[in-house]
Every structure is written in structure tokens, then in C-alpha cells.
PDB file of C-alpha atoms and ligand atoms in Angstrom:
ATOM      1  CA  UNK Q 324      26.903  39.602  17.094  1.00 95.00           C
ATOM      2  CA  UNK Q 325      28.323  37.304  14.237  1.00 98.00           C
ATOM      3  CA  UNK Q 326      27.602  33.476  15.552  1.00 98.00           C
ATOM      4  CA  UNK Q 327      28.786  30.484  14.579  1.00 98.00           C
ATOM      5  CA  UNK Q 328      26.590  27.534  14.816  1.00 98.00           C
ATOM      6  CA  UNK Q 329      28.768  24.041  15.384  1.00 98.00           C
ATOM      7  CA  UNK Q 330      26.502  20.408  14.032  1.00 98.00           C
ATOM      8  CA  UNK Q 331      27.797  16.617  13.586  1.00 97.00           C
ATOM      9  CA  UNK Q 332      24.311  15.727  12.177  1.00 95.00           C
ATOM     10  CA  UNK Q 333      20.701  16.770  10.992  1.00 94.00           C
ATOM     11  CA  UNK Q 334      21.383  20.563  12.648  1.00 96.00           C
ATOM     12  CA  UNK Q 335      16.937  20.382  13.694  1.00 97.00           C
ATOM     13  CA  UNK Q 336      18.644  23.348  16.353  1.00 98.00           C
ATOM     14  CA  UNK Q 337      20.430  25.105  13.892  1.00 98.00           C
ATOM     15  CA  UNK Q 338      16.987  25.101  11.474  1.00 97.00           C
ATOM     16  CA  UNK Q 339      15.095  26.245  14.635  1.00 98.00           C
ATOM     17  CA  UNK Q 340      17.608  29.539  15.275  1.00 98.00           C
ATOM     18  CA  UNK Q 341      18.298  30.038  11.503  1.00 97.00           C
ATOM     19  CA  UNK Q 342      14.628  30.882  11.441  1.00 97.00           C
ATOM     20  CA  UNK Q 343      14.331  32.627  14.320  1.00 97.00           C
ATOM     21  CA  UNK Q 344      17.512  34.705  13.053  1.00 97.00           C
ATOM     22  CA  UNK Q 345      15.368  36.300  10.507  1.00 95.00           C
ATOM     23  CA  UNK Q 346      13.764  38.577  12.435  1.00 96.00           C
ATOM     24  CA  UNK Q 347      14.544  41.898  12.204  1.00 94.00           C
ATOM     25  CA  UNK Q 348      15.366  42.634  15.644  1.00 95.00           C
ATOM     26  CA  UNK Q 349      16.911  39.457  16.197  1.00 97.00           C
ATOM     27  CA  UNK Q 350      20.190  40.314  17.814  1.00 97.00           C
ATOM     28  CA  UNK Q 351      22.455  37.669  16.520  1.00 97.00           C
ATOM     29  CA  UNK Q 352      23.707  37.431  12.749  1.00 97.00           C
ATOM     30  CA  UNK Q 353      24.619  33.230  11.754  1.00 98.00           C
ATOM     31  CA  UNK Q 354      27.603  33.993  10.062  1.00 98.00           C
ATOM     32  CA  UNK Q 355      28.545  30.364  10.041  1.00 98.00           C
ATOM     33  CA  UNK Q 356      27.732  26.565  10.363  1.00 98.00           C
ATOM     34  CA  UNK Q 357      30.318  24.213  10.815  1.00 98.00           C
ATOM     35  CA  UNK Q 358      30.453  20.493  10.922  1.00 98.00           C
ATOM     36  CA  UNK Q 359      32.871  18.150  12.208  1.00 97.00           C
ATOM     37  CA  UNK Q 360      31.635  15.545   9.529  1.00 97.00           C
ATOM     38  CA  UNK Q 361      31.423  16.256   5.449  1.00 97.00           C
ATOM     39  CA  UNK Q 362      27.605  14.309   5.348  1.00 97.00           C
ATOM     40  CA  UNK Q 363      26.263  16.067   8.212  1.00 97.00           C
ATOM     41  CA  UNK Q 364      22.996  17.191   6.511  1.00 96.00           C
ATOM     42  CA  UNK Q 365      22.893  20.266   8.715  1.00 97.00           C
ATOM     43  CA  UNK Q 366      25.221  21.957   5.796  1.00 98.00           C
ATOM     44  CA  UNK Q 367      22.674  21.568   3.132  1.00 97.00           C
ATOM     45  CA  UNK Q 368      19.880  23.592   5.346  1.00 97.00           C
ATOM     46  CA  UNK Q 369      22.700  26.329   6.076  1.00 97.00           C
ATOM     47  CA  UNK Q 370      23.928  26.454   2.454  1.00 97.00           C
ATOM     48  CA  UNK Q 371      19.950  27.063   1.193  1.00 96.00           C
ATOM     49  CA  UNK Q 372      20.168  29.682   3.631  1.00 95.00           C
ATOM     50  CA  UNK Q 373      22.921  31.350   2.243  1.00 96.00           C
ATOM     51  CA  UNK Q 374      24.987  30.329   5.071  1.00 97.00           C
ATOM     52  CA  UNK Q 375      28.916  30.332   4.757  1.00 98.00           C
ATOM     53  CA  UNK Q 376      29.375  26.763   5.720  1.00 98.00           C
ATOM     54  CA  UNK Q 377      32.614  25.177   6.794  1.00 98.00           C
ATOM     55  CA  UNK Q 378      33.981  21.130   7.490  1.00 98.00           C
ATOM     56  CA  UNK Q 379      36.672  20.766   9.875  1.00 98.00           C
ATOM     57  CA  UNK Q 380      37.072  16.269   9.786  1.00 96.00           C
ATOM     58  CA  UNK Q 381      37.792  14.752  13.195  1.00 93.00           C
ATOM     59  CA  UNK Q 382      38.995  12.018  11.012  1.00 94.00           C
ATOM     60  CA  UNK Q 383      41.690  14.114   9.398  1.00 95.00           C
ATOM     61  CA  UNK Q 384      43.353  14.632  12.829  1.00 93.00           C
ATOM     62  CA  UNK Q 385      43.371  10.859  13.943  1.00 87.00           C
ATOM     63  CA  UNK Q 386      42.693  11.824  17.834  1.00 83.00           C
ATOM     64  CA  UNK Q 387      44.787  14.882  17.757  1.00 93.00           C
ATOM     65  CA  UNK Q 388      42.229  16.855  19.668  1.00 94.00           C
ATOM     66  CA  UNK Q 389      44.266  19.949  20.002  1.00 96.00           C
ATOM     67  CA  UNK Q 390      45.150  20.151  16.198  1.00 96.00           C
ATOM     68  CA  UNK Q 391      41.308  19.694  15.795  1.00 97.00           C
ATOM     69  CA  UNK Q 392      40.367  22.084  17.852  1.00 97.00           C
ATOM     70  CA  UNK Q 393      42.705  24.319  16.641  1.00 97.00           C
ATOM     71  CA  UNK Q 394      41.514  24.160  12.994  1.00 98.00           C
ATOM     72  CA  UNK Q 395      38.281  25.172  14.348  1.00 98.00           C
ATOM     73  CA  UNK Q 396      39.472  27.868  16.302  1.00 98.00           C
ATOM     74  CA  UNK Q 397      41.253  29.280  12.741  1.00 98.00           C
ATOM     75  CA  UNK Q 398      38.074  29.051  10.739  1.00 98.00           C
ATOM     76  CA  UNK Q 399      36.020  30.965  13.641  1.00 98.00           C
ATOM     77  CA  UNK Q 400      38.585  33.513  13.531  1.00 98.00           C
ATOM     78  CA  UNK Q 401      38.624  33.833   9.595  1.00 98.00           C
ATOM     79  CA  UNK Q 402      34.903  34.566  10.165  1.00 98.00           C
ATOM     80  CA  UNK Q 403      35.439  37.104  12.815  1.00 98.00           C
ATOM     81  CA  UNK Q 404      33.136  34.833  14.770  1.00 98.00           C
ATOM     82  CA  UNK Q 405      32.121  36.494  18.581  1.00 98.00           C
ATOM     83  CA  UNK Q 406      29.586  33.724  20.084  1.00 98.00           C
ATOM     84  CA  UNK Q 407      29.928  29.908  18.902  1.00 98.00           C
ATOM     85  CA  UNK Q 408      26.612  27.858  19.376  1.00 98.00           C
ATOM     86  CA  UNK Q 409      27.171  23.976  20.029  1.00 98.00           C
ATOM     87  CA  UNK Q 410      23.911  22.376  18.258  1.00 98.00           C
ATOM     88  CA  UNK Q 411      24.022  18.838  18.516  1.00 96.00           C
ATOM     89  CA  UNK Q 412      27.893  18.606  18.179  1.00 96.00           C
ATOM     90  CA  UNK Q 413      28.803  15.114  19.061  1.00 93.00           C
ATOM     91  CA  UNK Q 414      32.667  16.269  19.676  1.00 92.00           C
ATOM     92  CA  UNK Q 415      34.548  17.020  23.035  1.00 92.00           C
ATOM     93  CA  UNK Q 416      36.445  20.575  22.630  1.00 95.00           C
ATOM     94  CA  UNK Q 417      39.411  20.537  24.140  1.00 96.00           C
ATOM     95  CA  UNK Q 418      39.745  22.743  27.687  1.00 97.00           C
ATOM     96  CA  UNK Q 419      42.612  25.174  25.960  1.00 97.00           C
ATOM     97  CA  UNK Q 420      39.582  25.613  23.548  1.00 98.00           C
ATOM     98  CA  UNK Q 421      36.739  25.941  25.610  1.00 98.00           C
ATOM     99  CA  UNK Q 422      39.127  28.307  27.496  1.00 97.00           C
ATOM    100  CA  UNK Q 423      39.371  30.950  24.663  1.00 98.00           C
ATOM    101  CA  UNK Q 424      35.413  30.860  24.783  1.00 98.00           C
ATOM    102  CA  UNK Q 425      34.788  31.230  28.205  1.00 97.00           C
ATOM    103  CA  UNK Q 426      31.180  32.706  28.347  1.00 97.00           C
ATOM    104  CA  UNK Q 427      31.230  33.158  24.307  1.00 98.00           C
ATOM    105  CA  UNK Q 428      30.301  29.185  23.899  1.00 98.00           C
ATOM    106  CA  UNK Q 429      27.046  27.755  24.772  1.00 98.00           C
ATOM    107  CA  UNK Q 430      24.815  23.840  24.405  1.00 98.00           C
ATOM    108  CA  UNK Q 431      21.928  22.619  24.528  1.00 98.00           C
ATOM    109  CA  UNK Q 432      21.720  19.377  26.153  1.00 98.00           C
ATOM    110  CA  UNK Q 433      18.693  17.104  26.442  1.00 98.00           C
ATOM    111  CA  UNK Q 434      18.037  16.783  30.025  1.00 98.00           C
ATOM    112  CA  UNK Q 435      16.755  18.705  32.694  1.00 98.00           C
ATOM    113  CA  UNK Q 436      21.345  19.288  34.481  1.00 98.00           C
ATOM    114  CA  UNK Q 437      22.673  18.663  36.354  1.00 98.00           C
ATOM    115  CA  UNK Q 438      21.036  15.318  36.301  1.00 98.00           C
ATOM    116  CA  UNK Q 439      21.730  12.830  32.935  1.00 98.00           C
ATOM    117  CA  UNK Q 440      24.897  14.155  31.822  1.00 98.00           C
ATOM    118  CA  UNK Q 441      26.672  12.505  28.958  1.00 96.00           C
ATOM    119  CA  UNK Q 442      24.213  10.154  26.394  1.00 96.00           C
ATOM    120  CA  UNK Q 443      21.229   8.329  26.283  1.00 98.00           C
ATOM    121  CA  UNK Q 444      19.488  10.880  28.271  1.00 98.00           C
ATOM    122  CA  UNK Q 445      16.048  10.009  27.620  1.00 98.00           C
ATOM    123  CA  UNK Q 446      15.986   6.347  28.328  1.00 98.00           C
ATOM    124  CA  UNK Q 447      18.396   6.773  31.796  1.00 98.00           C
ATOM    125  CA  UNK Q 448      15.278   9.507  32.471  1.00 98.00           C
ATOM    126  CA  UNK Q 449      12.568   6.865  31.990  1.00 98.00           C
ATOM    127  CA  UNK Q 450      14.418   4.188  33.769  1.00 98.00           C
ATOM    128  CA  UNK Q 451      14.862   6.319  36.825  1.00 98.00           C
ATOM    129  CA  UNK Q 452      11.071   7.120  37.184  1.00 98.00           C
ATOM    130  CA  UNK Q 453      11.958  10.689  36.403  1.00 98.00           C
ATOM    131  CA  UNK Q 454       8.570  12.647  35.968  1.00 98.00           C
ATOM    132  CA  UNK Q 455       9.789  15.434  34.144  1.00 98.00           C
ATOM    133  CA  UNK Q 456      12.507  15.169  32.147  1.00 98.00           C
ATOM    134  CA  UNK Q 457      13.669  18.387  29.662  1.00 98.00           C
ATOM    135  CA  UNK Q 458      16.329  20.099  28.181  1.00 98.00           C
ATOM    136  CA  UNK Q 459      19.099  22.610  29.272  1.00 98.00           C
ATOM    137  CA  UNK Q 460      20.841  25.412  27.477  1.00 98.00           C
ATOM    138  CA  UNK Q 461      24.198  26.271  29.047  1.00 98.00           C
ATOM    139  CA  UNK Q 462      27.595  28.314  29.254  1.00 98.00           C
ATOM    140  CA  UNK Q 463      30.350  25.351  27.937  1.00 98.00           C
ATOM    141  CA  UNK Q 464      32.756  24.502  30.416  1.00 97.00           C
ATOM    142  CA  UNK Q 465      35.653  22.168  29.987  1.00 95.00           C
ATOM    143  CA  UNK Q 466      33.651  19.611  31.813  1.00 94.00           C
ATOM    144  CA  UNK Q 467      31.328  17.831  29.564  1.00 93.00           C
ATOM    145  CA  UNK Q 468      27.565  19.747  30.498  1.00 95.00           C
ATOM    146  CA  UNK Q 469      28.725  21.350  33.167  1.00 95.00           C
ATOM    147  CA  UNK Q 470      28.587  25.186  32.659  1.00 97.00           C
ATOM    148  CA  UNK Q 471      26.309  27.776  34.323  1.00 98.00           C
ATOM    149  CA  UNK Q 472      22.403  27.544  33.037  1.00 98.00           C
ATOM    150  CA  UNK Q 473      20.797  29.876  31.143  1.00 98.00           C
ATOM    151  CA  UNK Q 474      17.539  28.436  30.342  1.00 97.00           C
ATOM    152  CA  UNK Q 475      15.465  25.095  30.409  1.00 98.00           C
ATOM    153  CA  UNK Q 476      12.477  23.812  29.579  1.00 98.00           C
ATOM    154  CA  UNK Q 477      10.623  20.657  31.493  1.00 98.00           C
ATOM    155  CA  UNK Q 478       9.040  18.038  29.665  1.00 98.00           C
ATOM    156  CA  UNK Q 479       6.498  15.462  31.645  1.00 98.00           C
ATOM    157  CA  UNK Q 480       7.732  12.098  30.908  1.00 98.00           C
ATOM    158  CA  UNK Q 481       4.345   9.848  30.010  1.00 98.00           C
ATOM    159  CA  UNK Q 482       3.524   6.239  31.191  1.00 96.00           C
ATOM    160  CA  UNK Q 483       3.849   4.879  27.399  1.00 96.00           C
ATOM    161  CA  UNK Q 484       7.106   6.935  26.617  1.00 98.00           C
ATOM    162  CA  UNK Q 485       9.779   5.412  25.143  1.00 98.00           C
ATOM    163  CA  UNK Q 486      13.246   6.982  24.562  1.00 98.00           C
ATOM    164  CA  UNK Q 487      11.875   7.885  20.930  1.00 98.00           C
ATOM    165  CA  UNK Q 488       8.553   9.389  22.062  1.00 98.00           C
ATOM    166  CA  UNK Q 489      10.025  11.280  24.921  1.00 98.00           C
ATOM    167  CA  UNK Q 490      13.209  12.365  22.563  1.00 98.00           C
ATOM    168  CA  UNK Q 491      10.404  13.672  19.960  1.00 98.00           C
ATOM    169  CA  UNK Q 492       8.708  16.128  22.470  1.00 98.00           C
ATOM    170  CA  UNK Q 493      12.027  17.166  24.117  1.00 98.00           C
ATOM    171  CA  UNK Q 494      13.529  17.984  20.567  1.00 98.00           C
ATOM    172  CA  UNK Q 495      10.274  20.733  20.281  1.00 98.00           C
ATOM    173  CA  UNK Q 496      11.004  22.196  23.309  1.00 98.00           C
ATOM    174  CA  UNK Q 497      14.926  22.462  22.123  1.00 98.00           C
ATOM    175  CA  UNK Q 498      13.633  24.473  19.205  1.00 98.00           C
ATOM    176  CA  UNK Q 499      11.949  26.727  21.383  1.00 98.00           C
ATOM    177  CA  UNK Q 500      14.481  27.402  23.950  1.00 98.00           C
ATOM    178  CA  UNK Q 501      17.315  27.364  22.369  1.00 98.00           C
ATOM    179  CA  UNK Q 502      17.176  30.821  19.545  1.00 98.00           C
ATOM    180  CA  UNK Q 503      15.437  32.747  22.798  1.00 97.00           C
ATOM    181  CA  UNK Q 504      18.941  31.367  24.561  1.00 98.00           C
ATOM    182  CA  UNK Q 505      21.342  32.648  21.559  1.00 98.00           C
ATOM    183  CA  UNK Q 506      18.991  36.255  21.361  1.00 98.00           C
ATOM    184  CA  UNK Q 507      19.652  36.806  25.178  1.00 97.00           C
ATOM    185  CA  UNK Q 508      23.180  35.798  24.589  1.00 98.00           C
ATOM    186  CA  UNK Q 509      23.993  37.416  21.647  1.00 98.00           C
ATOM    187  CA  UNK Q 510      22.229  40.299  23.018  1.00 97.00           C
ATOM    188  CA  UNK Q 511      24.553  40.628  26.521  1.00 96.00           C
ATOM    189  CA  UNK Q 512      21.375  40.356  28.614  1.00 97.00           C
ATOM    190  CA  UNK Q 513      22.867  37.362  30.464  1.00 97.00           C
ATOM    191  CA  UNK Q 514      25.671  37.915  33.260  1.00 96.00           C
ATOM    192  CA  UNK Q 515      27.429  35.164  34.775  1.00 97.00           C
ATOM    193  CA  UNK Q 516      28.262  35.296  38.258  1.00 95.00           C
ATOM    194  CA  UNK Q 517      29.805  31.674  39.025  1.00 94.00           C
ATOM    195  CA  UNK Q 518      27.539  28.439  38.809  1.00 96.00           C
ATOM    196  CA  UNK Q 519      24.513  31.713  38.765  1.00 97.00           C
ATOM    197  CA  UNK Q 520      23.290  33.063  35.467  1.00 97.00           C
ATOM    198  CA  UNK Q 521      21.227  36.427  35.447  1.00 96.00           C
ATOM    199  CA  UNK Q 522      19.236  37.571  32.659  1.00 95.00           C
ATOM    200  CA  UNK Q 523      18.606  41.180  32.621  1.00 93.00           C
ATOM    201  CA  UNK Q 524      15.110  42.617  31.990  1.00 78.00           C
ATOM    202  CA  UNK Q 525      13.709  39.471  33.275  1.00 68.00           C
ATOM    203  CA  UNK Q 526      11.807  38.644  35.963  1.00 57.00           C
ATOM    204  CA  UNK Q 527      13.110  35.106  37.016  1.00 50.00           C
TER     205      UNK Q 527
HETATM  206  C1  GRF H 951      19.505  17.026  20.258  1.00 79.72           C
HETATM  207  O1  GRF H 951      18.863  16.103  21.106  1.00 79.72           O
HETATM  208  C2  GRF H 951      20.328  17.971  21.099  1.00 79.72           C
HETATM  209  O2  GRF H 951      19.808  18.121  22.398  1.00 79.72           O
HETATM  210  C3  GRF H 951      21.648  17.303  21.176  1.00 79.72           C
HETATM  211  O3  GRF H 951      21.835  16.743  19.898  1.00 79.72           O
HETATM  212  C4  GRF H 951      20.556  16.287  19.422  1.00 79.72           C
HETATM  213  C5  GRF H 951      20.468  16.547  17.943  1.00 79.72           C
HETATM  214  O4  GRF H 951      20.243  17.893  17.725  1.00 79.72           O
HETATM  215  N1  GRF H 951      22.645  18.264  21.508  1.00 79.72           N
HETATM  216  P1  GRF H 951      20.081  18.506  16.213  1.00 79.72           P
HETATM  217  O5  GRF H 951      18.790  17.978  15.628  1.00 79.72           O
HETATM  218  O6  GRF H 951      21.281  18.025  15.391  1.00 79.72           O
HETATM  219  O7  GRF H 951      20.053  19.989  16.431  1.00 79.72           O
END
């Protein structure tokens, strides 16, 4: 499946499934990054890949989300683009947008959802006394980390942590989770049935 991987920043996802990508077998070919900011230095790593890369600048659409979303929406279509990864895109898609992607979209956010929606994850996590904090790969819905879960990884939150220390640990287990997420994905071995996700071949 051709994928298109979506950054705003450093794209330390993006690396993670880039690599994983080059496995034979892997079932999903990056056929794109695209940033919503020129700088992001996610589009360096993709272009040494040999990564079509592409810039699509919130800035140039002063708030009109729908003409920025749509502008995306072209450029995934000029890249016959069939699954669109979200890796530490710091934009809201519109819900006409997510619409066209129902199922085809997917995050990963840094919490253990449905708790700690939204930012600053990692410090609301060791403020509530949370244990285990973690990270969450999901379908994208138009409500902000909302969608159906396909996989997650928990992360023990330590007495000394601080928002940095937890963030560092969490970020590992992103890279872990997150290409096994796109290969099921990519590779239609995970079926939706409302808030439920199934993955085929799998025990759990
Ligand atoms: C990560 O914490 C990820 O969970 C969130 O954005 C952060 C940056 O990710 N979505 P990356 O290094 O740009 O992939």
C-alpha cells in the first residue's frame, strides 16, 4: 500500500517506520512525507531516504482550514496515496477531511486513551499519580484522539520522572509500536467494528 507519512517537526516516528519499511516483506511502501511547516527537519531524513517529500504551509492559508486541508488532500491524491500516517502532526484536519479517510488515517498519541487527550500528556500523567502512563496508536476520527485503538504500549511512570524523562521512554515505545501499527494496517489485518478494533491472525 503506498503511505503517506504527515510531520510538523523532528519526524523520530517517521525515522522509526522509514526503517522498518525496508524490509522486504514489509507491507507498506512510504511514498511520501509531508509537512505542514518548510523547517520541519523530518524532510531532510525523508529526502536522504529518497523520499518524495512535500510542504503544504498552514501559514499560507491564514486559518482557512478547509483550503488547507484541501491542498493536502490534492498532493495525497497526486501521489496515489491509499493510507496517510499522522506522525507527530501538530495540525487539526478538518472533519470533511478526516471523512474522506475514514479507516485509511491513523496517530499515534502519547498517552495510554482515552485518558490525556489533547497536550502535555506526560506531565497531566505525573500530576495525576498515574502509574503507567504509554502511548496509543489509533483510527483518526474527527474528534481530536478519539478513533478506535489499534495498539498501545504501557510505560511505568517512575518516582523521579519528570515530563522529559517520562516523554524520553514513551517516545521508544512510539518507535516500536507504531511501524508494527502501519504493517497491520497497511496489510488489512485490522477490521473495525465501531469503538472495537480486531487484528486478524492475532491472538489478543
Ligand atoms: C511524539 O510524542 C508523538 O507521540 C506525538 O508527537 C511527538 C513527536 O513525534 N504525536 P515525532 O518525533 O515528530 O515523530
Amino acid at each position: 500500500k503506498r503511505v503517506a507519512i504527515l510531520i510538523s517537526g523532528r519526524g523520530s516516528n517517521m525515522t522509526a517506520i522509514l526503517d522498518a519499511a525496508k524490509a522486504s516483506n514489509y507491507p507498506a511502501d512510504i511514498a511520501l512525507v509531508l509537512a505542514n511547516k518548510p523547517d520541519a527537519k523530518g524532510l531532510e531524513t525523508a529526502a536522504d531516504h529518497g523520499i518524495a517529500t512535500e510542504v503544504v504551509d498552514h501559514r499560507n492559508y491564514k486559518g482557512d482550514r478547509s483550503a488547507f486541508d484541501a491542498q493536502i488532500q490534492k498532493k495525497l491524491e497526486e501521489h496515489k496515496i491509499e493510507l496517510v500516517v499522522l506522525a507527530g502532526f501538530m495540525r487539526i484536519l478538518t472533519a470533511e477531511f478526516v471523512g474522506k479517510w475514514t479507516d485509511k488515517m491513523i496517530n499515534i498519541h502519547p498517552s495510554l486513551l482515552p485518558s490525556f487527550k489533547g497536550l502535555n500528556t506526560h506531565q497531566r500523567a505525573i500530576d495525576t499519580g498515574c502509574r503507567l502512563a504509554g502511548c496509543s496508536v489509533h483510527f483518526v476520527r474527527a474528534d481530536m484522539d478519539s478513533g478506535p485503538i489499534i495498539c498501545q504500549a504501557a510505560v511505568p511512570v517512575l518516582n523521579d520522572d519528570t515530563a522529559d524523562s517520562l516523554a524520553g521512554r514513551i517516545l521508544k515505545a512510539e518507535h516500536k509500536i507504531y511501524p508494527r501499527a502501519v504493517a497491520l494496517v497497511a496489510g488489512d489485518k485490522v477490521l473495525v467494528d465501531g469503538m472495537r478494533v480486531r487484528i486478524k491472525d492475532d491472538g489478543n
